[in-house]
Short mmCIF file of C-alpha atoms and ligand atoms in Angstrom, two decimals:
data_model
loop_
_atom_site.label_atom_id
_atom_site.label_comp_id
_atom_site.label_asym_id
_atom_site.label_seq_id
_atom_site.Cartn_x
_atom_site.Cartn_y
_atom_site.Cartn_z
CA MET A 735 -4.77 21.63 19.77
CA GLY A 736 -7.64 20.01 17.82
CA PHE A 737 -7.45 17.04 15.56
CA ASP A 738 -7.08 19.29 12.46
CA GLU A 739 -4.11 21.23 13.68
CA ILE A 740 -2.34 18.05 15.01
CA PHE A 741 -3.08 16.31 11.61
CA GLN A 742 -1.67 19.27 9.69
CA GLU A 743 1.55 19.31 11.86
CA LEU A 744 2.02 15.64 11.59
CA TYR A 745 1.54 15.67 7.93
CA GLU A 746 4.41 18.02 7.34
CA TYR A 747 6.44 15.92 9.76
CA VAL A 748 5.86 12.74 7.93
CA ARG A 749 6.29 14.37 4.65
CA ARG A 750 9.73 15.71 5.63
CA GLU A 751 10.79 12.40 7.16
CA MET A 752 9.74 10.19 4.24
CA GLU A 753 11.07 12.36 1.44
CA ALA A 754 14.42 12.34 3.15
CA GLY A 755 14.18 8.50 3.11
CA GLY A 756 13.65 8.73 -0.82
CA ALA A 757 11.68 6.51 -3.12
CA HIS A 758 8.68 8.46 -3.50
CA ALA A 759 7.25 6.96 -0.41
CA PHE A 760 5.29 9.85 0.50
CA ASP A 761 3.37 9.88 -2.81
CA HIS A 762 1.99 6.43 -1.74
CA VAL A 763 0.94 7.75 1.55
CA GLU A 764 -0.90 10.60 0.00
CA ARG A 765 -2.81 8.31 -2.34
CA VAL A 766 -3.67 5.77 0.45
CA LEU A 767 -4.78 8.70 2.49
CA LYS A 768 -7.28 9.97 -0.16
CA LEU A 769 -8.58 6.38 -0.69
CA ALA A 770 -8.87 5.76 2.98
CA VAL A 771 -10.87 8.83 3.79
CA ARG A 772 -13.18 7.98 0.81
CA LEU A 773 -13.66 4.27 2.15
CA ALA A 774 -14.24 5.55 5.70
CA LEU A 775 -17.10 7.90 4.61
CA GLU A 776 -18.69 5.18 2.54
CA GLU A 777 -18.37 2.65 5.27
CA GLY A 778 -19.07 4.81 8.17
CA ALA A 779 -15.74 4.25 9.88
CA ASP A 780 -14.26 6.80 12.41
CA LEU A 781 -12.58 9.41 10.11
CA GLU A 782 -10.13 10.61 12.62
CA VAL A 783 -8.78 7.22 13.40
CA VAL A 784 -8.53 6.25 9.71
CA ARG A 785 -6.88 9.43 8.56
CA PHE A 786 -4.17 9.38 11.17
CA ALA A 787 -3.59 5.60 10.63
CA ALA A 788 -3.24 6.26 6.86
CA LEU A 789 -0.70 9.13 7.36
CA LEU A 790 1.41 7.10 9.64
CA HIS A 791 1.13 3.63 8.32
CA ASP A 792 4.49 3.37 6.60
CA ILE A 793 6.43 5.73 8.64
CA GLU A 794 9.09 3.07 9.45
CA ARG A 795 8.99 1.54 6.14
CA ALA A 796 12.58 2.87 5.18
CA ARG A 797 13.94 1.22 8.26
CA GLU A 798 12.55 -2.16 7.19
CA ASP A 799 14.20 -1.71 3.90
CA LYS A 800 17.50 -1.03 5.53
CA GLY A 801 17.10 -3.98 7.69
CA GLU A 802 16.90 -2.00 10.92
CA VAL A 803 13.52 -3.31 11.88
CA ASP A 804 11.86 -6.72 11.09
CA CYS A 805 8.36 -5.52 10.38
CA HIS A 806 7.51 -2.03 9.25
CA ALA A 807 3.88 -2.48 10.33
CA VAL A 808 4.90 -3.29 13.83
CA ALA A 809 7.53 -0.62 14.12
CA SER A 810 5.17 2.03 12.40
CA ALA A 811 2.34 1.27 14.85
CA GLU A 812 4.61 1.86 17.89
CA ARG A 813 6.06 4.92 16.52
CA ALA A 814 2.60 6.27 15.59
CA ARG A 815 1.42 5.51 19.20
CA GLN A 816 4.23 7.60 20.60
CA LEU A 817 3.76 10.48 18.02
CA LEU A 818 0.06 10.84 19.00
CA LEU A 819 0.67 10.52 22.75
CA GLU A 820 3.34 13.12 22.53
CA ARG A 821 0.77 15.53 20.96
CA GLY A 822 -1.76 15.12 23.77
CA LEU A 823 -4.08 12.57 22.02
CA SER A 824 -5.69 10.02 24.35
CA GLU A 825 -4.25 6.43 25.05
CA GLU A 826 -7.49 5.04 23.60
CA PHE A 827 -7.25 7.09 20.30
CA ALA A 828 -3.47 6.21 19.93
CA ARG A 829 -4.18 2.58 20.59
CA ARG A 830 -6.89 2.40 18.04
CA VAL A 831 -4.67 4.11 15.24
CA ALA A 832 -1.90 1.69 16.30
CA GLU A 833 -4.10 -1.35 15.84
CA CYS A 834 -4.97 -0.46 12.41
CA ILE A 835 -1.36 0.12 11.37
CA ARG A 836 -0.16 -3.10 12.99
CA SER A 837 -2.59 -5.15 10.94
CA HIS A 838 -2.32 -3.33 7.71
CA ARG A 839 0.19 -5.76 6.30
CA PHE A 840 -1.79 -8.80 5.81
CA ARG A 841 -0.64 -11.77 7.82
CA LYS A 842 -2.68 -14.72 8.66
CA ASN A 843 -2.26 -14.16 12.43
CA GLU A 844 -2.96 -10.41 12.31
CA GLU A 845 -5.99 -9.89 10.23
CA PRO A 846 -7.66 -6.46 10.39
CA LYS A 847 -10.39 -6.64 12.93
CA SER A 848 -12.01 -3.18 13.33
CA LEU A 849 -13.73 -1.34 10.56
CA GLU A 850 -10.97 1.14 10.61
CA ALA A 851 -8.25 -1.43 10.27
CA LYS A 852 -10.16 -2.82 7.41
CA VAL A 853 -10.41 0.41 5.68
CA LEU A 854 -6.67 1.09 6.02
CA SER A 855 -5.86 -2.44 4.69
CA ASP A 856 -8.18 -2.02 1.67
CA ALA A 857 -6.87 1.51 0.85
CA ASP A 858 -3.23 0.27 1.02
CA LYS A 859 -4.02 -2.72 -1.24
CA LEU A 860 -6.02 -0.58 -3.74
CA ASP A 861 -2.84 1.48 -4.36
CA ALA A 862 -1.27 -1.62 -5.72
CA THR A 863 -3.94 -2.17 -8.30
CA GLY A 864 -5.29 -0.52 -11.39
CA ALA A 865 -3.18 1.96 -13.43
CA VAL A 866 -1.28 2.99 -10.30
CA GLY A 867 -0.53 -0.67 -9.51
CA ILE A 868 1.04 -1.18 -12.90
CA ALA A 869 2.92 2.15 -12.97
CA ARG A 870 4.37 1.19 -9.49
CA ALA A 871 5.34 -2.35 -10.66
CA TYR A 872 7.13 -0.88 -13.69
CA LEU A 873 8.88 1.66 -11.63
CA PHE A 874 9.96 -1.05 -9.25
CA GLY A 875 10.97 -3.30 -12.13
CA GLY A 876 12.88 -0.58 -13.88
CA ARG A 877 14.86 0.30 -10.79
CA TYR A 878 16.34 -3.20 -10.83
CA GLY A 879 16.70 -3.63 -14.55
CA GLN A 880 13.71 -5.85 -15.49
CA ARG A 881 12.31 -6.35 -18.78
CA LEU A 882 9.04 -5.06 -20.36
CA TRP A 883 7.53 -8.42 -20.95
CA GLU A 884 8.25 -12.12 -20.36
CA GLU A 885 6.58 -14.88 -22.49
CA GLU A 886 5.86 -17.10 -19.35
CA PRO A 887 5.34 -15.53 -15.86
CA LYS A 888 7.68 -16.93 -13.23
CA LYS A 889 6.51 -19.20 -10.30
CA GLU A 890 8.06 -16.95 -7.68
CA ARG A 891 7.91 -13.25 -7.12
CA PHE A 892 10.96 -11.12 -7.80
CA TYR A 893 12.93 -9.81 -4.86
CA PRO A 894 16.15 -7.73 -5.00
CA GLY A 895 19.09 -10.02 -5.45
CA MET A 896 17.42 -12.22 -8.10
CA ASN A 897 18.19 -12.17 -11.74
CA ALA A 898 16.14 -9.16 -12.75
CA GLU A 899 16.66 -9.66 -16.55
CA GLU A 900 14.59 -12.94 -16.28
CA TYR A 901 11.72 -10.88 -14.91
CA SER A 902 9.08 -8.48 -15.93
CA PRO A 903 6.25 -6.88 -13.89
CA ARG A 904 3.94 -9.48 -15.63
CA THR A 905 5.04 -11.96 -12.93
CA GLU A 906 4.08 -9.45 -10.13
CA TYR A 907 0.70 -9.11 -11.82
CA GLU A 908 0.06 -12.74 -12.16
CA LEU A 909 1.26 -13.69 -8.64
CA LYS A 910 0.20 -10.75 -6.53
CA LEU A 911 -1.48 -7.75 -8.16
CA SER A 912 -4.33 -9.87 -9.86
CA LYS A 913 -5.18 -11.44 -6.58
CA LEU A 914 -5.48 -8.31 -4.31
CA LYS A 915 -9.18 -7.91 -5.25
CA ASP A 916 -9.93 -11.19 -3.33
CA ARG A 917 -8.27 -9.66 -0.18
CA MET A 918 -10.62 -6.75 0.30
CA PHE A 919 -12.47 -6.44 3.59
CA THR A 920 -14.99 -3.70 2.85
CA ALA A 921 -17.75 -3.68 0.11
CA SER A 922 -16.55 -0.31 -1.12
CA GLY A 923 -13.04 -1.50 -1.33
CA ARG A 924 -14.03 -4.70 -3.27
CA ARG A 925 -16.05 -2.51 -5.77
CA ILE A 926 -13.07 -0.27 -6.56
CA ALA A 927 -10.82 -3.31 -6.59
CA GLU A 928 -12.89 -5.07 -9.17
CA ARG A 929 -12.88 -2.10 -11.54
CA ARG A 930 -9.26 -1.57 -11.28
CA SER A 931 -8.54 -5.25 -11.67
CA ARG A 932 -10.51 -5.19 -14.93
CA PHE A 933 -8.27 -2.39 -16.20
CA MET A 934 -5.18 -4.31 -15.20
CA LYS A 935 -6.35 -7.49 -17.05
CA LEU A 936 -6.97 -5.37 -20.31
CA PHE A 937 -3.67 -3.61 -19.96
CA PHE A 938 -1.78 -6.84 -19.84
CA GLU A 939 -3.81 -8.38 -22.57
CA GLU A 940 -3.09 -5.35 -24.82
CA LEU A 941 0.48 -5.40 -23.93
CA GLU A 942 0.79 -8.90 -24.99
CA ARG A 943 -0.86 -8.39 -28.24
CA GLU A 944 1.45 -5.34 -29.01
CA VAL A 945 4.56 -7.10 -27.93
CA LYS A 946 3.80 -9.92 -30.38
CA GLY A 947 3.12 -7.47 -33.04
CA GLU A 948 -0.53 -8.67 -33.49
CA ASP A 949 -2.24 -5.41 -33.18
FE1 FE2 B 1401 1.45 1.38 2.39
#
């Protein structure tokens, strides 16, 4: 089997598995895949490594949410390596894909090193910016019963178990989403992040005016 057939088969496999896990996780994977392919072409990264890494990057996410694994990036990298080896792809290819996945969750001690890892990291962060970033923050906030607006953003990000009624996605924007543009590794990623960030800023400024009945 060539790369395309293996990719198609794995695409269906990942979709079935992630949809069973719920929470629209596969929608995120599809968006990241499109962005990652675009960035790979613009940056001259290895397209095969990037698209397999994007497809498999969150495959163990649901297990982290259930508390079955500590870090979904580490668990997804290992699972991806196995899935690729089982399908006859080389050790070297599987290792390169796994390395991208391991470092896609930004940690100080595990910064993306290869161009392909930088592309995946940027694509994943871009999916938390712009209109999509806002929409995702409101979907998440709504699930936990957050409000639409808060006068003063909090000093700490919301996580399940906190009092959701004291929060709105504005805190998530101030503390996290507005800063993602400074965590891009590629020039193409930075350009898209800057455009998307301007839109988020405008959105929250407009929201504030409307909430206050000023406009
Ligand atoms: Fe992701």
